[in-house]
Amino acid sequence: GQQVMQIPQYQHVQEGEDFTTYCNSSTTLSNIQWYKQRPGGHPVFLIQLVKSGEVKKQKRLTFQFGEAKKNSSLHITATQTTDVGTYFCAGPRNTGKLIFGQGTTLQVKP
Amino acid sequence: NAGVTQTPKFRILKIGQSMTLQCTQDMNHNYMYWYRQDPGMGLKLIYYSVGAGITDKGEVPNGYNVSRSTTEDFPLRLELAAPSQTSVYFCASRTSGRAAHYYNEQFFGPGTRLTVL
């Protein structure tokens, strides 16, 4: 069945360093969503990418959707302690479901 | 709007007990979902509903049941609890997409942390 894989599973960075997480789907996606979950919290929607090759920015966060619409990335420039959490990508199935990746947990050392 | 609310926040069950996890949303969303999240893992879909009276299985439905008698409520029933059901349970909801390729964001509740001993 359709799978969405994320790497790395964990990342520890020093505050101020950059961070990137990658998301790969076994099938072409109509769109991809990104969510952030703070420790002890619930997932919160960040963004949706729809077009092939699309790039969107939210302050220090840059999201990219691959040309083949099978992969995506999230890049954070100059991480801060407020960036700590787990970042999930998710792709839709036709039946209205979302398939979530395993997530990348980011730790930031001050 | 309160958004998506879940009760209880925490619960400890003994093996073989049953319970219902409550989920309510006040956004008039037609789609609702139940996920479980095991430590360090992603979200696994248990059941979902596309509207009142319609439910369907997700990836991990065994040991659970749902009902959707109203738009607002989507309770999850655990029968004969087992230690493997120890997890954090999230309910989520969304509206229909405004276009075929657009899939509206899911809004998550705060979760229920369940331990089965």
PDB file of N, CA, C and O in Angstrom, chain A residues 6-68:
ATOM      1  N   GLN A   6       9.811   9.262   6.333  1.00  0.00           N
ATOM      2  CA  GLN A   6      10.514  10.490   6.685  1.00  0.00           C
ATOM      3  C   GLN A   6      11.890  10.161   7.224  1.00  0.00           C
ATOM      4  O   GLN A   6      12.051   9.202   7.983  1.00  0.00           O
ATOM      5  N   ILE A   7      12.853  10.986   6.880  1.00  0.00           N
ATOM      6  CA  ILE A   7      14.183  10.886   7.456  1.00  0.00           C
ATOM      7  C   ILE A   7      14.730  12.274   7.736  1.00  0.00           C
ATOM      8  O   ILE A   7      14.365  13.240   7.035  1.00  0.00           O
ATOM      9  N   PRO A   8      15.556  12.400   8.780  1.00  0.00           N
ATOM     10  CA  PRO A   8      15.899  11.380   9.756  1.00  0.00           C
ATOM     11  C   PRO A   8      14.780  11.214  10.787  1.00  0.00           C
ATOM     12  O   PRO A   8      13.828  11.968  10.783  1.00  0.00           O
ATOM     13  N   GLN A   9      14.910  10.219  11.652  1.00  0.00           N
ATOM     14  CA  GLN A   9      13.915  10.037  12.695  1.00  0.00           C
ATOM     15  C   GLN A   9      14.144  11.039  13.821  1.00  0.00           C
ATOM     16  O   GLN A   9      13.201  11.541  14.413  1.00  0.00           O
ATOM     17  N   TYR A  10      15.425  11.300  14.112  1.00  0.00           N
ATOM     18  CA  TYR A  10      15.782  12.256  15.161  1.00  0.00           C
ATOM     19  C   TYR A  10      16.884  13.172  14.653  1.00  0.00           C
ATOM     20  O   TYR A  10      17.714  12.757  13.829  1.00  0.00           O
ATOM     21  N   GLN A  11      16.903  14.387  15.160  1.00  0.00           N
ATOM     22  CA  GLN A  11      17.969  15.319  14.832  1.00  0.00           C
ATOM     23  C   GLN A  11      18.212  16.223  16.036  1.00  0.00           C
ATOM     24  O   GLN A  11      17.272  16.827  16.557  1.00  0.00           O
ATOM     25  N   HIS A  12      19.485  16.267  16.457  1.00  0.00           N
ATOM     26  CA  HIS A  12      19.880  17.184  17.520  1.00  0.00           C
ATOM     27  C   HIS A  12      20.740  18.261  16.883  1.00  0.00           C
ATOM     28  O   HIS A  12      21.714  17.948  16.182  1.00  0.00           O
ATOM     29  N   VAL A  13      20.407  19.507  17.120  1.00  0.00           N
ATOM     30  CA  VAL A  13      21.196  20.599  16.565  1.00  0.00           C
ATOM     31  C   VAL A  13      21.495  21.613  17.659  1.00  0.00           C
ATOM     32  O   VAL A  13      20.802  21.679  18.685  1.00  0.00           O
ATOM     33  N   GLN A  14      22.545  22.400  17.408  1.00  0.00           N
ATOM     34  CA  GLN A  14      22.844  23.516  18.293  1.00  0.00           C
ATOM     35  C   GLN A  14      21.965  24.683  17.848  1.00  0.00           C
ATOM     36  O   GLN A  14      21.712  24.871  16.641  1.00  0.00           O
ATOM     37  N   GLU A  15      21.511  25.457  18.791  1.00  0.00           N
ATOM     38  CA  GLU A  15      20.700  26.622  18.438  1.00  0.00           C
ATOM     39  C   GLU A  15      21.450  27.485  17.422  1.00  0.00           C
ATOM     40  O   GLU A  15      22.637  27.759  17.595  1.00  0.00           O
ATOM     41  N   GLY A  16      20.752  27.887  16.382  1.00  0.00           N
ATOM     42  CA  GLY A  16      21.380  28.686  15.331  1.00  0.00           C
ATOM     43  C   GLY A  16      21.760  27.874  14.101  1.00  0.00           C
ATOM     44  O   GLY A  16      21.968  28.440  13.024  1.00  0.00           O
ATOM     45  N   GLU A  17      21.867  26.556  14.262  1.00  0.00           N
ATOM     46  CA  GLU A  17      22.152  25.697  13.116  1.00  0.00           C
ATOM     47  C   GLU A  17      20.884  25.486  12.296  1.00  0.00           C
ATOM     48  O   GLU A  17      19.777  25.677  12.781  1.00  0.00           O
ATOM     49  N   ASP A  18      21.077  25.040  11.058  1.00  0.00           N
ATOM     50  CA  ASP A  18      19.939  24.738  10.194  1.00  0.00           C
ATOM     51  C   ASP A  18      19.490  23.289  10.384  1.00  0.00           C
ATOM     52  O   ASP A  18      20.248  22.454  10.897  1.00  0.00           O
ATOM     53  N   PHE A  19      18.274  23.014   9.946  1.00  0.00           N
ATOM     54  CA  PHE A  19      17.685  21.679  10.084  1.00  0.00           C
ATOM     55  C   PHE A  19      16.853  21.374   8.849  1.00  0.00           C
ATOM     56  O   PHE A  19      16.157  22.257   8.332  1.00  0.00           O
ATOM     57  N   THR A  20      16.944  20.141   8.377  1.00  0.00           N
ATOM     58  CA  THR A  20      16.115  19.712   7.250  1.00  0.00           C
ATOM     59  C   THR A  20      15.551  18.321   7.503  1.00  0.00           C
ATOM     60  O   THR A  20      16.271  17.440   7.968  1.00  0.00           O
ATOM     61  N   THR A  21      14.288  18.127   7.196  1.00  0.00           N
ATOM     62  CA  THR A  21      13.668  16.811   7.224  1.00  0.00           C
ATOM     63  C   THR A  21      13.098  16.509   5.844  1.00  0.00           C
ATOM     64  O   THR A  21      12.594  17.411   5.167  1.00  0.00           O
ATOM     65  N   TYR A  22      13.198  15.228   5.459  1.00  0.00           N
ATOM     66  CA  TYR A  22      12.806  14.822   4.119  1.00  0.00           C
ATOM     67  C   TYR A  22      11.651  13.821   4.193  1.00  0.00           C
ATOM     68  O   TYR A  22      11.612  12.967   5.065  1.00  0.00           O
ATOM     69  N   CYS A  23      10.770  13.927   3.227  1.00  0.00           N
ATOM     70  CA  CYS A  23       9.590  13.088   3.188  1.00  0.00           C
ATOM     71  C   CYS A  23       9.485  12.457   1.794  1.00  0.00           C
ATOM     72  O   CYS A  23       9.587  13.166   0.794  1.00  0.00           O
ATOM     73  N   ASN A  24       9.311  11.134   1.736  1.00  0.00           N
ATOM     74  CA  ASN A  24       9.224  10.445   0.450  1.00  0.00           C
ATOM     75  C   ASN A  24       8.008   9.540   0.423  1.00  0.00           C
ATOM     76  O   ASN A  24       7.772   8.779   1.362  1.00  0.00           O
ATOM     77  N   SER A  25       7.270   9.617  -0.673  1.00  0.00           N
ATOM     78  CA  SER A  25       6.077   8.790  -0.842  1.00  0.00           C
ATOM     79  C   SER A  25       6.333   7.708  -1.889  1.00  0.00           C
ATOM     80  O   SER A  25       7.061   7.926  -2.856  1.00  0.00           O
ATOM     81  N   SER A  26       5.713   6.558  -1.688  1.00  0.00           N
ATOM     82  CA  SER A  26       5.838   5.466  -2.655  1.00  0.00           C
ATOM     83  C   SER A  26       4.987   5.725  -3.894  1.00  0.00           C
ATOM     84  O   SER A  26       5.170   5.066  -4.922  1.00  0.00           O
ATOM     85  N   THR A  27       4.039   6.645  -3.795  1.00  0.00           N
ATOM     86  CA  THR A  27       3.178   6.972  -4.933  1.00  0.00           C
ATOM     87  C   THR A  27       3.112   8.499  -5.107  1.00  0.00           C
ATOM     88  O   THR A  27       3.473   9.253  -4.199  1.00  0.00           O
ATOM     89  N   THR A  28       2.686   8.926  -6.262  1.00  0.00           N
ATOM     90  CA  THR A  28       2.507  10.353  -6.527  1.00  0.00           C
ATOM     91  C   THR A  28       1.386  10.902  -5.647  1.00  0.00           C
ATOM     92  O   THR A  28       0.340  10.279  -5.491  1.00  0.00           O
ATOM     93  N   LEU A  29       1.636  12.078  -5.098  1.00  0.00           N
ATOM     94  CA  LEU A  29       0.654  12.703  -4.199  1.00  0.00           C
ATOM     95  C   LEU A  29      -0.024  13.875  -4.889  1.00  0.00           C
ATOM     96  O   LEU A  29       0.614  14.634  -5.606  1.00  0.00           O
ATOM     97  N   SER A  30      -1.304  14.053  -4.625  1.00  0.00           N
ATOM     98  CA  SER A  30      -1.996  15.228  -5.161  1.00  0.00           C
ATOM     99  C   SER A  30      -1.576  16.485  -4.392  1.00  0.00           C
ATOM    100  O   SER A  30      -1.563  17.587  -4.938  1.00  0.00           O
ATOM    101  N   ASN A  31      -1.236  16.314  -3.135  1.00  0.00           N
ATOM    102  CA  ASN A  31      -0.738  17.410  -2.316  1.00  0.00           C
ATOM    103  C   ASN A  31      -0.062  16.816  -1.089  1.00  0.00           C
ATOM    104  O   ASN A  31      -0.141  15.604  -0.858  1.00  0.00           O
ATOM    105  N   ILE A  32       0.623  17.640  -0.342  1.00  0.00           N
ATOM    106  CA  ILE A  32       1.267  17.176   0.872  1.00  0.00           C
ATOM    107  C   ILE A  32       1.075  18.221   1.961  1.00  0.00           C
ATOM    108  O   ILE A  32       1.061  19.427   1.685  1.00  0.00           O
ATOM    109  N   GLN A  33       0.891  17.731   3.185  1.00  0.00           N
ATOM    110  CA  GLN A  33       0.727  18.628   4.323  1.00  0.00           C
ATOM    111  C   GLN A  33       1.851  18.392   5.315  1.00  0.00           C
ATOM    112  O   GLN A  33       2.423  17.304   5.381  1.00  0.00           O
ATOM    113  N   TRP A  34       2.147  19.445   6.080  1.00  0.00           N
ATOM    114  CA  TRP A  34       3.119  19.348   7.158  1.00  0.00           C
ATOM    115  C   TRP A  34       2.457  19.775   8.469  1.00  0.00           C
ATOM    116  O   TRP A  34       1.703  20.757   8.504  1.00  0.00           O
ATOM    117  N   TYR A  35       2.775  19.018   9.523  1.00  0.00           N
ATOM    118  CA  TYR A  35       2.263  19.281  10.858  1.00  0.00           C
ATOM    119  C   TYR A  35       3.424  19.333  11.842  1.00  0.00           C
ATOM    120  O   TYR A  35       4.442  18.678  11.653  1.00  0.00           O
ATOM    121  N   LYS A  36       3.214  20.100  12.932  1.00  0.00           N
ATOM    122  CA  LYS A  36       4.201  20.140  14.007  1.00  0.00           C
ATOM    123  C   LYS A  36       3.515  19.724  15.309  1.00  0.00           C
ATOM    124  O   LYS A  36       2.397  20.167  15.593  1.00  0.00           O
ATOM    125  N   GLN A  37       4.222  18.889  16.060  1.00  0.00           N
ATOM    126  CA  GLN A  37       3.712  18.456  17.361  1.00  0.00           C
ATOM    127  C   GLN A  37       4.745  18.808  18.422  1.00  0.00           C
ATOM    128  O   GLN A  37       5.848  18.256  18.435  1.00  0.00           O
ATOM    129  N   ARG A  38       4.389  19.717  19.306  1.00  0.00           N
ATOM    130  CA  ARG A  38       5.279  20.045  20.417  1.00  0.00           C
ATOM    131  C   ARG A  38       5.269  18.901  21.419  1.00  0.00           C
ATOM    132  O   ARG A  38       4.288  18.155  21.496  1.00  0.00           O
ATOM    133  N   PRO A  39       6.322  18.748  22.224  1.00  0.00           N
ATOM    134  CA  PRO A  39       6.357  17.673  23.228  1.00  0.00           C
ATOM    135  C   PRO A  39       5.134  17.731  24.132  1.00  0.00           C
ATOM    136  O   PRO A  39       4.805  18.774  24.700  1.00  0.00           O
ATOM    137  N   GLY A  40       4.433  16.596  24.247  1.00  0.00           N
ATOM    138  CA  GLY A  40       3.235  16.529  25.071  1.00  0.00           C
ATOM    139  C   GLY A  40       1.997  17.139  24.448  1.00  0.00           C
ATOM    140  O   GLY A  40       0.936  17.155  25.077  1.00  0.00           O
ATOM    141  N   GLY A  41       2.127  17.631  23.227  1.00  0.00           N
ATOM    142  CA  GLY A  41       0.993  18.310  22.584  1.00  0.00           C
ATOM    143  C   GLY A  41       0.369  17.485  21.477  1.00  0.00           C
ATOM    144  O   GLY A  41       0.628  16.289  21.344  1.00  0.00           O
ATOM    145  N   HIS A  42      -0.447  18.170  20.687  1.00  0.00           N
ATOM    146  CA  HIS A  42      -1.102  17.509  19.576  1.00  0.00           C
ATOM    147  C   HIS A  42      -0.597  18.100  18.263  1.00  0.00           C
ATOM    148  O   HIS A  42      -0.081  19.214  18.239  1.00  0.00           O
ATOM    149  N   PRO A  43      -0.742  17.354  17.156  1.00  0.00           N
ATOM    150  CA  PRO A  43      -0.289  17.886  15.871  1.00  0.00           C
ATOM    151  C   PRO A  43      -1.060  19.144  15.485  1.00  0.00           C
ATOM    152  O   PRO A  43      -2.281  19.217  15.656  1.00  0.00           O
ATOM    153  N   VAL A  44      -0.312  20.103  14.932  1.00  0.00           N
ATOM    154  CA  VAL A  44      -0.895  21.356  14.467  1.00  0.00           C
ATOM    155  C   VAL A  44      -0.469  21.565  13.024  1.00  0.00           C
ATOM    156  O   VAL A  44       0.717  21.444  12.696  1.00  0.00           O
ATOM    157  N   PHE A  45      -1.426  21.876  12.186  1.00  0.00           N
ATOM    158  CA  PHE A  45      -1.186  22.073  10.764  1.00  0.00           C
ATOM    159  C   PHE A  45      -0.245  23.258  10.531  1.00  0.00           C
ATOM    160  O   PHE A  45      -0.400  24.332  11.131  1.00  0.00           O
ATOM    161  N   LEU A  46       0.752  23.050   9.652  1.00  0.00           N
ATOM    162  CA  LEU A  46       1.655  24.133   9.280  1.00  0.00           C
ATOM    163  C   LEU A  46       1.335  24.674   7.891  1.00  0.00           C
ATOM    164  O   LEU A  46       1.190  25.882   7.692  1.00  0.00           O
ATOM    165  N   ILE A  47       1.258  23.745   6.903  1.00  0.00           N
ATOM    166  CA  ILE A  47       1.144  24.208   5.525  1.00  0.00           C
ATOM    167  C   ILE A  47       0.712  23.075   4.622  1.00  0.00           C
ATOM    168  O   ILE A  47       0.867  21.900   4.988  1.00  0.00           O
ATOM    169  N   GLN A  48       0.197  23.419   3.451  1.00  0.00           N
ATOM    170  CA  GLN A  48      -0.112  22.441   2.415  1.00  0.00           C
ATOM    171  C   GLN A  48       0.540  22.888   1.109  1.00  0.00           C
ATOM    172  O   GLN A  48       0.497  24.065   0.757  1.00  0.00           O
ATOM    173  N   LEU A  49       1.144  21.939   0.404  1.00  0.00           N
ATOM    174  CA  LEU A  49       1.729  22.194  -0.910  1.00  0.00           C
ATOM    175  C   LEU A  49       0.936  21.394  -1.932  1.00  0.00           C
ATOM    176  O   LEU A  49       0.620  20.226  -1.693  1.00  0.00           O
ATOM    177  N   VAL A  50       0.640  22.021  -3.054  1.00  0.00           N
ATOM    178  CA  VAL A  50      -0.228  21.390  -4.051  1.00  0.00           C
ATOM    179  C   VAL A  50       0.454  21.232  -5.411  1.00  0.00           C
ATOM    180  O   VAL A  50       0.289  20.222  -6.086  1.00  0.00           O
ATOM    181  N   LYS A  51       1.247  22.215  -5.802  1.00  0.00           N
ATOM    182  CA  LYS A  51       1.805  22.226  -7.166  1.00  0.00           C
ATOM    183  C   LYS A  51       3.172  21.578  -7.224  1.00  0.00           C
ATOM    184  O   LYS A  51       3.973  21.674  -6.287  1.00  0.00           O
ATOM    185  N   SER A  52       3.456  20.944  -8.348  1.00  0.00           N
ATOM    186  CA  SER A  52       4.762  20.349  -8.598  1.00  0.00           C
ATOM    187  C   SER A  52       5.837  21.421  -8.508  1.00  0.00           C
ATOM    188  O   SER A  52       5.700  22.495  -9.100  1.00  0.00           O
ATOM    189  N   GLY A  53       6.901  21.155  -7.722  1.00  0.00           N
ATOM    190  CA  GLY A  53       7.998  22.099  -7.590  1.00  0.00           C
ATOM    191  C   GLY A  53       7.700  23.292  -6.692  1.00  0.00           C
ATOM    192  O   GLY A  53       8.516  24.204  -6.579  1.00  0.00           O
ATOM    193  N   GLU A  54       6.564  23.283  -6.021  1.00  0.00           N
ATOM    194  CA  GLU A  54       6.157  24.435  -5.210  1.00  0.00           C
ATOM    195  C   GLU A  54       7.100  24.636  -4.026  1.00  0.00           C
ATOM    196  O   GLU A  54       7.558  23.682  -3.419  1.00  0.00           O
ATOM    197  N   VAL A  55       7.382  25.916  -3.745  1.00  0.00           N
ATOM    198  CA  VAL A  55       8.177  26.303  -2.585  1.00  0.00           C
ATOM    199  C   VAL A  55       7.386  27.357  -1.822  1.00  0.00           C
ATOM    200  O   VAL A  55       6.925  28.339  -2.407  1.00  0.00           O
ATOM    201  N   LYS A  56       7.236  27.139  -0.526  1.00  0.00           N
ATOM    202  CA  LYS A  56       6.547  28.115   0.316  1.00  0.00           C
ATOM    203  C   LYS A  56       7.392  28.400   1.546  1.00  0.00           C
ATOM    204  O   LYS A  56       8.072  27.502   2.050  1.00  0.00           O
ATOM    205  N   LYS A  57       7.327  29.654   2.000  1.00  0.00           N
ATOM    206  CA  LYS A  57       8.101  30.043   3.169  1.00  0.00           C
ATOM    207  C   LYS A  57       7.176  30.577   4.259  1.00  0.00           C
ATOM    208  O   LYS A  57       6.193  31.271   3.992  1.00  0.00           O
ATOM    209  N   GLN A  58       7.551  30.231   5.484  1.00  0.00           N
ATOM    210  CA  GLN A  58       6.904  30.797   6.666  1.00  0.00           C
ATOM    211  C   GLN A  58       8.032  31.240   7.582  1.00  0.00           C
ATOM    212  O   GLN A  58       8.604  30.430   8.306  1.00  0.00           O
ATOM    213  N   LYS A  59       8.378  32.497   7.529  1.00  0.00           N
ATOM    214  CA  LYS A  59       9.483  33.047   8.317  1.00  0.00           C
ATOM    215  C   LYS A  59      10.740  32.210   8.084  1.00  0.00           C
ATOM    216  O   LYS A  59      11.288  32.198   6.987  1.00  0.00           O
ATOM    217  N   ARG A  60      11.233  31.484   9.076  1.00  0.00           N
ATOM    218  CA  ARG A  60      12.477  30.715   8.916  1.00  0.00           C
ATOM    219  C   ARG A  60      12.242  29.313   8.344  1.00  0.00           C
ATOM    220  O   ARG A  60      13.184  28.549   8.160  1.00  0.00           O
ATOM    221  N   LEU A  61      10.991  28.948   8.071  1.00  0.00           N
ATOM    222  CA  LEU A  61      10.682  27.617   7.564  1.00  0.00           C
ATOM    223  C   LEU A  61      10.459  27.679   6.060  1.00  0.00           C
ATOM    224  O   LEU A  61       9.719  28.533   5.574  1.00  0.00           O
ATOM    225  N   THR A  62      11.106  26.772   5.322  1.00  0.00           N
ATOM    226  CA  THR A  62      10.925  26.673   3.878  1.00  0.00           C
ATOM    227  C   THR A  62      10.450  25.268   3.546  1.00  0.00           C
ATOM    228  O   THR A  62      11.088  24.286   3.927  1.00  0.00           O
ATOM    229  N   PHE A  63       9.337  25.187   2.830  1.00  0.00           N
ATOM    230  CA  PHE A  63       8.735  23.917   2.445  1.00  0.00           C
ATOM    231  C   PHE A  63       8.853  23.776   0.937  1.00  0.00           C
ATOM    232  O   PHE A  63       8.627  24.721   0.190  1.00  0.00           O
ATOM    233  N   GLN A  64       9.166  22.536   0.513  1.00  0.00           N
ATOM    234  CA  GLN A  64       9.336  22.291  -0.910  1.00  0.00           C
ATOM    235  C   GLN A  64       8.596  21.012  -1.293  1.00  0.00           C
ATOM    236  O   GLN A  64       8.613  20.032  -0.544  1.00  0.00           O
ATOM    237  N   PHE A  65       7.962  21.029  -2.469  1.00  0.00           N
ATOM    238  CA  PHE A  65       7.286  19.859  -3.017  1.00  0.00           C
ATOM    239  C   PHE A  65       8.034  19.475  -4.283  1.00  0.00           C
ATOM    240  O   PHE A  65       8.259  20.320  -5.143  1.00  0.00           O
ATOM    241  N   GLY A  66       8.420  18.217  -4.404  1.00  0.00           N
ATOM    242  CA  GLY A  66       9.233  17.786  -5.527  1.00  0.00           C
ATOM    243  C   GLY A  66       8.521  17.878  -6.866  1.00  0.00           C
ATOM    244  O   GLY A  66       7.293  17.888  -6.935  1.00  0.00           O
ATOM    245  N   GLU A  67       9.322  17.911  -7.926  1.00  0.00           N
ATOM    246  CA  GLU A  67       8.770  18.034  -9.276  1.00  0.00           C
ATOM    247  C   GLU A  67       7.869  16.852  -9.619  1.00  0.00           C
ATOM    248  O   GLU A  67       6.858  17.003 -10.309  1.00  0.00           O
ATOM    249  N   ALA A  68       8.247  15.663  -9.147  1.00  0.00           N
ATOM    250  CA  ALA A  68       7.451  14.459  -9.422  1.00  0.00           C
ATOM    251  C   ALA A  68       6.314  14.269  -8.421  1.00  0.00           C
ATOM    252  O   ALA A  68       5.551  13.311  -8.519  1.00  0.00           O
TER     253      ALA A  68
END
